[in-house]
C-alpha cells in the first residue's frame, strides 16, 4: 500500500494588493517540475496593520516560509526572530524562512540581481555603477553592489523624496567601503563618463505604463556600458530598447525575478529549481 501523506507544505506571498503578483506562476511551475506535488504557493492579500497577525498565522499553520512584497517588506522586520546581514542593511525583508517556529528574514531581491549580473558575465568589483531610483529595489541592489565591492555608486532619484535617497547613502557610507554620490534627478540626466553599469531600479516602464522610460540622455551612455532593468513585465522595456538600439549589452528584470524566486525555493526546500522552466511559465503567463 502507498504511503498516505496528504500534508501540504505551504509558502506564498503577503502583499497588498497581491492579486497581480506573478510569484505563484513561477514557483508552482518549479515545484511541479521538482516533483514537489504537495508544495503550494499561496497569494495572500494582507491589509496594512495586519501583518503581525498574518505572521503569527504562519507559525500556527507551520508555513515553511513566505515572501513579503509592497507594503510589507519593512514592517516584516518587526515580527521575525533573525535577520540576514544584507537584509538588515537594506532595512527590508522579502523572504521569511520558518525553521520550526524560528523566523529568519532574507532579502533576495538584491541577491537575484547579483546572480543575474554574474550570469551575464559582469563582475561588480571595482565598477562604477549608476542606479536610477532609491526605493526598495534600489536599496537592495545598492547594498549588494557595495558588499560586492563596486567602486562607486551614483544614486539618481527625483527630489520629492530626498530623505529616502539620503538615508540609503548614509547606510552605504556607514557600513561599506563604496564611494557614493547622490544626484537629485531634475530634467534629463546625463550618464557620467566612466560608468560601467547602468541600472533602472525605478518602477518606470512597468505594466500598464509600458511606453514610459527613464528621463535620461540615452546618447550619453558610453559604448561598453552594461545596462540592467528591474522591470520584469514587460521584459523588453523602452529603456532596454534604447540600450539595444545603441548596441549595448543589456538584461531584463525577468532574470532578476527568476533568480530571486529560485533562491527562495532553495531556502525553503533545499532543492535547486530549473530556471528555464520558471522563465517559460512566466513568459506563458504574460503572453
Ligand atoms: P518603490 O516604489 O520602492 O521605488 C520606486 C523608485 O522609482 C523610487 O525611487 C521612485 O522615486 C522612483 N520613481 C518612480 N517613478 C519615477 C519617475 N517618473 N521618475 C523618476 N523616478 C521615479 O518600488 P520598488 O523599488 O519596490 O520597485 C521598483 C520596481 O522594481 C518595480 O517596478 C518592481 O516591479 C521592480 N522589482 C523587480 C524585482 C525583480 O525581481 N525583477 C524585484 C523587486 C522590484 P520616489 O520614491 O521619489 O517616488
mmCIF file of C-alpha atoms and ligand atoms in Angstrom:
data_model
loop_
_atom_site.group_PDB
_atom_site.id
_atom_site.type_symbol
_atom_site.label_atom_id
_atom_site.label_comp_id
_atom_site.label_asym_id
_atom_site.label_seq_id
_atom_site.Cartn_x
_atom_site.Cartn_y
_atom_site.Cartn_z
ATOM 1 C CA UNK A 1 0.000 0.000 0.000
ATOM 2 C CA UNK A 2 1.276 3.512 -0.863
ATOM 3 C CA UNK A 3 2.252 5.897 1.938
ATOM 4 C CA UNK A 4 -0.715 8.053 2.941
ATOM 5 C CA UNK A 5 0.671 11.575 3.432
ATOM 6 C CA UNK A 6 -1.605 14.400 2.417
ATOM 7 C CA UNK A 7 0.049 17.118 4.488
ATOM 8 C CA UNK A 8 0.588 20.275 2.446
ATOM 9 C CA UNK A 9 3.821 22.298 2.529
ATOM 10 C CA UNK A 10 2.816 25.926 2.341
ATOM 11 C CA UNK A 11 4.684 29.003 1.172
ATOM 12 C CA UNK A 12 3.422 32.133 -0.537
ATOM 13 C CA UNK A 13 3.421 35.901 -0.665
ATOM 14 C CA UNK A 14 1.910 38.556 1.601
ATOM 15 C CA UNK A 15 1.143 41.751 -0.289
ATOM 16 C CA UNK A 16 -1.450 44.488 -0.625
ATOM 17 C CA UNK A 17 -2.554 44.464 -3.340
ATOM 18 C CA UNK A 18 -1.477 40.913 -4.047
ATOM 19 C CA UNK A 19 -3.612 39.798 -6.991
ATOM 20 C CA UNK A 20 -1.150 40.803 -9.720
ATOM 21 C CA UNK A 21 1.911 39.239 -8.088
ATOM 22 C CA UNK A 22 3.249 36.629 -10.540
ATOM 23 C CA UNK A 23 5.197 34.663 -7.900
ATOM 24 C CA UNK A 24 2.697 31.805 -7.906
ATOM 25 C CA UNK A 25 3.191 31.131 -11.617
ATOM 26 C CA UNK A 26 6.956 30.784 -11.342
ATOM 27 C CA UNK A 27 7.068 28.961 -8.025
ATOM 28 C CA UNK A 28 4.321 26.423 -8.742
ATOM 29 C CA UNK A 29 5.948 25.606 -12.110
ATOM 30 C CA UNK A 30 9.225 24.907 -10.291
ATOM 31 C CA UNK A 31 7.525 22.782 -7.605
ATOM 32 C CA UNK A 32 5.751 20.622 -10.199
ATOM 33 C CA UNK A 33 8.998 20.222 -12.154
ATOM 34 C CA UNK A 34 10.842 19.192 -8.981
ATOM 35 C CA UNK A 35 8.111 16.621 -8.247
ATOM 36 C CA UNK A 36 7.026 18.523 -5.109
ATOM 37 C CA UNK A 37 3.349 17.703 -5.563
ATOM 38 C CA UNK A 38 2.216 18.788 -2.119
ATOM 39 C CA UNK A 39 4.078 22.118 -2.091
ATOM 40 C CA UNK A 40 1.824 25.110 -2.702
ATOM 41 C CA UNK A 41 2.438 28.835 -3.154
ATOM 42 C CA UNK A 42 -0.468 30.968 -1.929
ATOM 43 C CA UNK A 43 -1.054 34.585 -2.986
ATOM 44 C CA UNK A 44 -2.406 36.303 0.124
ATOM 45 C CA UNK A 45 -3.755 39.861 0.460
ATOM 46 C CA UNK A 46 -2.768 41.124 3.924
ATOM 47 C CA UNK A 47 -4.071 44.556 4.920
ATOM 48 C CA UNK A 48 -1.508 47.066 6.218
ATOM 49 C CA UNK A 49 -1.658 46.873 10.029
ATOM 50 C CA UNK A 50 -2.479 43.160 9.969
ATOM 51 C CA UNK A 51 0.973 41.836 9.131
ATOM 52 C CA UNK A 52 1.718 40.816 12.728
ATOM 53 C CA UNK A 53 -1.443 38.686 12.825
ATOM 54 C CA UNK A 54 -0.625 37.166 9.452
ATOM 55 C CA UNK A 55 2.880 36.236 10.597
ATOM 56 C CA UNK A 56 1.506 34.641 13.769
ATOM 57 C CA UNK A 57 -0.746 32.631 11.461
ATOM 58 C CA UNK A 58 2.310 31.479 9.525
ATOM 59 C CA UNK A 59 3.734 29.995 12.692
ATOM 60 C CA UNK A 60 0.415 28.441 13.751
ATOM 61 C CA UNK A 61 -0.109 26.794 10.350
ATOM 62 C CA UNK A 62 3.533 25.808 10.002
ATOM 63 C CA UNK A 63 4.089 27.571 6.702
ATOM 64 C CA UNK A 64 7.642 26.829 5.521
ATOM 65 C CA UNK A 65 8.055 30.450 4.534
ATOM 66 C CA UNK A 66 6.612 33.497 2.879
ATOM 67 C CA UNK A 67 7.582 36.308 0.527
ATOM 68 C CA UNK A 68 6.736 39.852 1.566
ATOM 69 C CA UNK A 69 6.052 42.451 -1.060
ATOM 70 C CA UNK A 70 4.711 46.016 -1.104
ATOM 71 C CA UNK A 71 3.843 47.358 1.508
ATOM 72 C CA UNK A 72 5.101 44.746 3.986
ATOM 73 C CA UNK A 73 8.857 44.478 3.333
ATOM 74 C CA UNK A 74 9.944 46.911 6.042
ATOM 75 C CA UNK A 75 7.207 46.167 8.580
ATOM 76 C CA UNK A 76 8.088 42.437 8.448
ATOM 77 C CA UNK A 77 11.336 43.153 10.317
ATOM 78 C CA UNK A 78 9.288 43.740 13.496
ATOM 79 C CA UNK A 79 7.910 40.227 13.598
ATOM 80 C CA UNK A 80 10.835 37.958 12.800
ATOM 81 C CA UNK A 81 13.424 36.334 15.062
ATOM 82 C CA UNK A 82 16.607 36.646 12.962
ATOM 83 C CA UNK A 83 17.668 38.856 10.055
ATOM 84 C CA UNK A 84 20.339 38.081 7.447
ATOM 85 C CA UNK A 85 23.169 40.637 7.343
ATOM 86 C CA UNK A 86 22.295 42.167 3.960
ATOM 87 C CA UNK A 87 18.554 42.338 4.793
ATOM 88 C CA UNK A 88 19.468 44.209 7.972
ATOM 89 C CA UNK A 89 21.463 46.785 5.987
ATOM 90 C CA UNK A 90 18.769 47.080 3.331
ATOM 91 C CA UNK A 91 16.210 47.546 6.093
ATOM 92 C CA UNK A 92 13.708 45.273 4.378
ATOM 93 C CA UNK A 93 12.834 41.600 4.114
ATOM 94 C CA UNK A 94 11.275 39.932 1.080
ATOM 95 C CA UNK A 95 11.641 36.306 2.178
ATOM 96 C CA UNK A 96 10.956 34.623 5.510
ATOM 97 C CA UNK A 97 12.050 31.085 6.344
ATOM 98 C CA UNK A 98 10.262 29.255 9.156
ATOM 99 C CA UNK A 99 12.508 26.718 10.919
ATOM 100 C CA UNK A 100 10.220 25.076 13.466
ATOM 101 C CA UNK A 101 8.801 28.390 14.619
ATOM 102 C CA UNK A 102 12.022 30.428 14.309
ATOM 103 C CA UNK A 103 11.563 33.017 11.552
ATOM 104 C CA UNK A 104 14.586 34.267 9.601
ATOM 105 C CA UNK A 105 14.318 37.210 7.217
ATOM 106 C CA UNK A 106 16.303 37.469 3.992
ATOM 107 C CA UNK A 107 16.271 39.910 1.123
ATOM 108 C CA UNK A 108 16.714 38.044 -2.143
ATOM 109 C CA UNK A 109 15.878 40.992 -4.443
ATOM 110 C CA UNK A 110 19.465 42.200 -4.422
ATOM 111 C CA UNK A 111 20.870 38.687 -4.438
ATOM 112 C CA UNK A 112 18.748 37.847 -7.505
ATOM 113 C CA UNK A 113 20.114 40.971 -9.190
ATOM 114 C CA UNK A 114 23.705 39.946 -8.411
ATOM 115 C CA UNK A 115 23.201 36.439 -9.844
ATOM 116 C CA UNK A 116 21.659 37.960 -12.985
ATOM 117 C CA UNK A 117 24.740 40.181 -13.311
ATOM 118 C CA UNK A 118 27.098 37.264 -12.769
ATOM 119 C CA UNK A 119 25.216 35.141 -15.325
ATOM 120 C CA UNK A 120 25.721 37.961 -17.831
ATOM 121 C CA UNK A 121 29.466 37.755 -17.159
ATOM 122 C CA UNK A 122 29.608 41.130 -15.388
ATOM 123 C CA UNK A 123 31.560 41.420 -12.122
ATOM 124 C CA UNK A 124 30.605 44.260 -9.762
ATOM 125 C CA UNK A 125 34.041 44.568 -8.140
ATOM 126 C CA UNK A 126 35.756 47.903 -8.919
ATOM 127 C CA UNK A 127 32.921 49.022 -11.207
ATOM 128 C CA UNK A 128 31.255 52.431 -11.384
ATOM 129 C CA UNK A 129 27.510 51.929 -11.246
ATOM 130 C CA UNK A 130 24.662 54.380 -11.837
ATOM 131 C CA UNK A 131 21.412 53.351 -10.150
ATOM 132 C CA UNK A 132 18.194 55.140 -11.119
ATOM 133 C CA UNK A 133 15.774 55.223 -8.155
ATOM 134 C CA UNK A 134 16.141 54.906 -4.385
ATOM 135 C CA UNK A 135 13.135 52.745 -3.466
ATOM 136 C CA UNK A 136 13.051 49.160 -2.200
ATOM 137 C CA UNK A 137 14.621 47.506 -5.258
ATOM 138 C CA UNK A 138 17.330 50.203 -5.494
ATOM 139 C CA UNK A 139 18.244 49.790 -1.818
ATOM 140 C CA UNK A 140 18.618 46.022 -2.152
ATOM 141 C CA UNK A 141 20.679 46.392 -5.320
ATOM 142 C CA UNK A 142 22.943 49.137 -3.915
ATOM 143 C CA UNK A 143 23.699 47.216 -0.712
ATOM 144 C CA UNK A 144 24.602 44.042 -2.630
ATOM 145 C CA UNK A 145 26.743 46.012 -5.114
ATOM 146 C CA UNK A 146 28.564 47.704 -2.217
ATOM 147 C CA UNK A 147 29.118 44.377 -0.433
ATOM 148 C CA UNK A 148 30.498 43.000 -3.724
ATOM 149 C CA UNK A 149 32.976 45.920 -3.657
ATOM 150 C CA UNK A 150 31.756 48.065 -6.505
ATOM 151 C CA UNK A 151 33.986 51.173 -6.645
ATOM 152 C CA UNK A 152 31.370 53.936 -6.940
ATOM 153 C CA UNK A 153 27.576 54.086 -6.772
ATOM 154 C CA UNK A 154 25.767 57.089 -8.215
ATOM 155 C CA UNK A 155 22.191 57.112 -6.964
ATOM 156 C CA UNK A 156 19.853 59.241 -9.036
ATOM 157 C CA UNK A 157 16.429 59.983 -7.610
ATOM 158 C CA UNK A 158 13.644 62.527 -8.027
ATOM 159 C CA UNK A 159 13.948 65.159 -5.299
ATOM 160 C CA UNK A 160 10.388 64.798 -3.929
ATOM 161 C CA UNK A 161 11.720 62.041 -1.706
ATOM 162 C CA UNK A 162 15.266 63.166 -0.947
ATOM 163 C CA UNK A 163 15.192 61.682 2.545
ATOM 164 C CA UNK A 164 14.886 58.212 1.013
ATOM 165 C CA UNK A 165 17.985 58.672 -1.126
ATOM 166 C CA UNK A 166 19.960 60.323 1.658
ATOM 167 C CA UNK A 167 19.164 57.530 4.139
ATOM 168 C CA UNK A 168 20.415 54.996 1.597
ATOM 169 C CA UNK A 169 23.636 56.981 1.103
ATOM 170 C CA UNK A 170 24.162 57.055 4.887
ATOM 171 C CA UNK A 171 23.690 53.284 5.214
ATOM 172 C CA UNK A 172 26.195 52.670 2.427
ATOM 173 C CA UNK A 173 28.781 55.131 3.779
ATOM 174 C CA UNK A 174 28.473 53.900 7.370
ATOM 175 C CA UNK A 175 28.676 50.206 6.560
ATOM 176 C CA UNK A 176 30.608 49.660 3.342
ATOM 177 C CA UNK A 177 33.696 50.930 1.555
ATOM 178 C CA UNK A 178 31.909 52.029 -1.614
ATOM 179 C CA UNK A 179 32.129 55.663 -2.771
ATOM 180 C CA UNK A 180 28.622 57.096 -3.123
ATOM 181 C CA UNK A 181 27.152 60.100 -4.926
ATOM 182 C CA UNK A 182 23.557 61.187 -4.543
ATOM 183 C CA UNK A 183 22.146 63.093 -7.507
ATOM 184 C CA UNK A 184 18.742 64.804 -7.388
ATOM 185 C CA UNK A 185 17.057 63.879 -10.690
ATOM 186 C CA UNK A 186 15.934 67.132 -12.293
ATOM 187 C CA UNK A 187 15.356 67.107 -16.057
ATOM 188 C CA UNK A 188 17.187 64.814 -18.439
ATOM 189 C CA UNK A 189 20.037 63.035 -16.660
ATOM 190 C CA UNK A 190 23.382 62.581 -18.442
ATOM 191 C CA UNK A 191 25.123 59.319 -17.647
ATOM 192 C CA UNK A 192 28.622 60.258 -16.386
ATOM 193 C CA UNK A 193 31.687 59.205 -18.363
ATOM 194 C CA UNK A 194 33.316 56.116 -16.880
ATOM 195 C CA UNK A 195 30.019 54.413 -15.979
ATOM 196 C CA UNK A 196 30.400 50.631 -16.293
ATOM 197 C CA UNK A 197 26.905 49.531 -15.269
ATOM 198 C CA UNK A 198 23.589 51.395 -15.564
ATOM 199 C CA UNK A 199 20.585 50.090 -13.632
ATOM 200 C CA UNK A 200 16.965 51.199 -13.892
ATOM 201 C CA UNK A 201 15.695 50.463 -10.369
ATOM 202 C CA UNK A 202 12.607 52.697 -10.674
ATOM 203 C CA UNK A 203 9.130 51.453 -11.480
ATOM 204 C CA UNK A 204 9.185 53.358 -14.802
ATOM 205 C CA UNK A 205 8.051 51.091 -17.655
ATOM 206 C CA UNK A 206 6.169 48.589 -15.505
ATOM 207 C CA UNK A 207 2.832 47.345 -16.871
ATOM 208 C CA UNK A 208 0.456 49.129 -17.592
ATOM 209 C CA UNK A 209 2.802 52.103 -18.252
ATOM 210 C CA UNK A 210 4.637 50.161 -20.904
ATOM 211 C CA UNK A 211 5.624 53.174 -23.054
ATOM 212 C CA UNK A 212 7.354 55.079 -20.242
ATOM 213 C CA UNK A 213 11.127 55.264 -19.948
ATOM 214 C CA UNK A 214 13.510 56.988 -17.511
ATOM 215 C CA UNK A 215 14.285 60.602 -18.437
ATOM 216 C CA UNK A 216 17.964 60.257 -19.317
ATOM 217 C CA UNK A 217 20.045 61.266 -22.324
ATOM 218 C CA UNK A 218 20.431 57.851 -23.919
ATOM 219 C CA UNK A 219 23.170 59.152 -26.219
ATOM 220 C CA UNK A 220 25.284 59.856 -23.131
ATOM 221 C CA UNK A 221 25.565 56.128 -22.339
ATOM 222 C CA UNK A 222 29.098 55.167 -23.328
ATOM 223 C CA UNK A 223 29.888 52.206 -25.536
ATOM 224 C CA UNK A 224 30.681 49.204 -23.348
ATOM 225 C CA UNK A 225 28.252 50.178 -20.556
ATOM 226 C CA UNK A 226 26.225 47.208 -19.346
ATOM 227 C CA UNK A 227 22.510 48.032 -18.889
ATOM 228 C CA UNK A 228 20.176 46.251 -16.452
ATOM 229 C CA UNK A 229 16.455 46.812 -15.876
ATOM 230 C CA UNK A 230 14.490 45.643 -12.825
ATOM 231 C CA UNK A 231 11.128 45.681 -14.621
ATOM 232 C CA UNK A 232 10.007 42.087 -15.162
ATOM 233 C CA UNK A 233 6.782 42.838 -17.053
ATOM 234 C CA UNK A 234 7.161 43.698 -19.882
ATOM 235 C CA UNK A 235 10.630 42.207 -20.098
ATOM 236 C CA UNK A 236 11.695 44.335 -23.099
ATOM 237 C CA UNK A 237 11.071 47.883 -21.843
ATOM 238 C CA UNK A 238 11.571 51.142 -23.789
ATOM 239 C CA UNK A 239 14.654 51.684 -21.550
ATOM 240 C CA UNK A 240 16.159 48.422 -22.799
ATOM 241 C CA UNK A 241 15.101 49.211 -26.387
ATOM 242 C CA UNK A 242 17.242 52.355 -26.229
ATOM 243 C CA UNK A 243 20.184 50.281 -24.983
ATOM 244 C CA UNK A 244 19.588 47.658 -27.656
ATOM 245 C CA UNK A 245 19.426 50.290 -30.433
ATOM 246 C CA UNK A 246 22.871 51.508 -29.374
ATOM 247 C CA UNK A 247 24.375 48.013 -29.443
ATOM 248 C CA UNK A 248 24.835 47.907 -25.646
ATOM 249 C CA UNK A 249 24.662 44.696 -23.649
ATOM 250 C CA UNK A 250 21.511 44.514 -21.515
ATOM 251 C CA UNK A 251 19.409 42.201 -19.395
ATOM 252 C CA UNK A 252 15.764 42.418 -18.346
ATOM 253 C CA UNK A 253 14.222 42.309 -14.871
ATOM 254 C CA UNK A 254 12.824 38.877 -15.605
ATOM 255 C CA UNK A 255 16.257 37.342 -14.951
ATOM 256 C CA UNK A 256 16.436 39.056 -11.560
ATOM 257 C CA UNK A 257 12.894 37.950 -10.728
ATOM 258 C CA UNK A 258 13.527 34.331 -11.614
ATOM 259 C CA UNK A 259 16.860 34.266 -9.784
ATOM 260 C CA UNK A 260 15.354 35.612 -6.582
ATOM 261 C CA UNK A 261 12.439 33.165 -6.827
ATOM 262 C CA UNK A 262 14.905 30.306 -7.361
ATOM 263 C CA UNK A 263 16.821 31.407 -4.261
ATOM 264 C CA UNK A 264 13.575 31.420 -2.271
ATOM 265 C CA UNK A 265 12.793 27.883 -3.389
ATOM 266 C CA UNK A 266 16.254 26.678 -2.373
ATOM 267 C CA UNK A 267 15.937 28.377 1.034
ATOM 268 C CA UNK A 268 12.565 26.706 1.622
ATOM 269 C CA UNK A 269 13.040 23.250 0.056
ATOM 270 C CA UNK A 270 16.824 22.766 -0.094
ATOM 271 C CA UNK A 271 16.436 21.980 -3.828
ATOM 272 C CA UNK A 272 17.687 23.829 -6.920
ATOM 273 C CA UNK A 273 14.875 24.541 -9.385
ATOM 274 C CA UNK A 274 15.243 24.595 -13.162
ATOM 275 C CA UNK A 275 15.216 28.307 -14.035
ATOM 276 C CA UNK A 276 14.309 27.644 -17.686
ATOM 277 C CA UNK A 277 11.069 26.009 -16.505
ATOM 278 C CA UNK A 278 10.367 29.100 -14.383
ATOM 279 C CA UNK A 279 11.092 31.537 -17.244
ATOM 280 C CA UNK A 280 8.875 29.551 -19.617
ATOM 281 C CA UNK A 281 5.985 29.597 -17.118
ATOM 282 C CA UNK A 282 6.404 33.352 -16.609
ATOM 283 C CA UNK A 283 6.519 34.078 -20.350
ATOM 284 C CA UNK A 284 3.426 31.947 -20.982
ATOM 285 C CA UNK A 285 1.530 33.706 -18.193
ATOM 286 C CA UNK A 286 2.481 37.143 -19.533
ATOM 287 C CA UNK A 287 1.759 36.434 -23.237
HETATM 288 P P1 LIG B 1 9.478 51.734 -4.850
HETATM 289 O O1 LIG B 1 8.145 52.409 -5.019
HETATM 290 O O2 LIG B 1 10.008 51.469 -3.502
HETATM 291 O O3 LIG B 1 10.609 52.572 -5.632
HETATM 292 C C1 LIG B 1 10.407 53.087 -6.915
HETATM 293 C C2 LIG B 1 11.509 54.104 -7.228
HETATM 294 O O4 LIG B 1 11.248 54.637 -8.530
HETATM 295 C C3 LIG B 1 11.537 55.280 -6.258
HETATM 296 O O5 LIG B 1 12.886 55.663 -6.074
HETATM 297 C C4 LIG B 1 10.766 56.353 -7.037
HETATM 298 O O6 LIG B 1 11.129 57.663 -6.620
HETATM 299 C C5 LIG B 1 11.268 56.080 -8.435
HETATM 300 N N1 LIG B 1 10.363 56.613 -9.456
HETATM 301 C C6 LIG B 1 9.081 56.259 -9.701
HETATM 302 N N2 LIG B 1 8.597 56.968 -10.736
HETATM 303 C C7 LIG B 1 9.582 57.799 -11.154
HETATM 304 C C8 LIG B 1 9.711 58.767 -12.198
HETATM 305 N N3 LIG B 1 8.705 59.037 -13.039
HETATM 306 N N4 LIG B 1 10.893 59.404 -12.349
HETATM 307 C C9 LIG B 1 11.925 59.142 -11.532
HETATM 308 N N5 LIG B 1 11.874 58.238 -10.515
HETATM 309 C C10 LIG B 1 10.719 57.567 -10.340
HETATM 310 O O7 LIG B 1 9.367 50.400 -5.672
HETATM 311 P P2 LIG B 1 10.384 49.167 -5.643
HETATM 312 O O8 LIG B 1 11.761 49.674 -5.535
HETATM 313 O O9 LIG B 1 9.922 48.160 -4.695
HETATM 314 O O10 LIG B 1 10.143 48.586 -7.083
HETATM 315 C C11 LIG B 1 10.619 49.286 -8.226
HETATM 316 C C12 LIG B 1 10.455 48.388 -9.421
HETATM 317 O O11 LIG B 1 11.280 47.253 -9.260
HETATM 318 C C13 LIG B 1 9.019 47.857 -9.605
HETATM 319 O O12 LIG B 1 8.664 48.046 -10.941
HETATM 320 C C14 LIG B 1 9.133 46.391 -9.287
HETATM 321 O O13 LIG B 1 8.283 45.623 -10.125
HETATM 322 C C15 LIG B 1 10.574 46.102 -9.629
HETATM 323 N N6 LIG B 1 11.128 44.993 -8.887
HETATM 324 C C16 LIG B 1 11.625 43.963 -9.603
HETATM 325 C C17 LIG B 1 12.159 42.878 -8.967
HETATM 326 C C18 LIG B 1 12.683 41.763 -9.801
HETATM 327 O O14 LIG B 1 12.994 40.711 -9.219
HETATM 328 N N7 LIG B 1 12.812 41.931 -11.095
HETATM 329 C C19 LIG B 1 12.242 42.785 -7.515
HETATM 330 C C20 LIG B 1 11.733 43.948 -6.827
HETATM 331 C C21 LIG B 1 11.173 45.005 -7.515
HETATM 332 P P3 LIG B 1 10.303 58.363 -5.437
HETATM 333 O O15 LIG B 1 10.420 57.474 -4.246
HETATM 334 O O16 LIG B 1 10.960 59.678 -5.239
HETATM 335 O O17 LIG B 1 8.881 58.440 -5.925
#
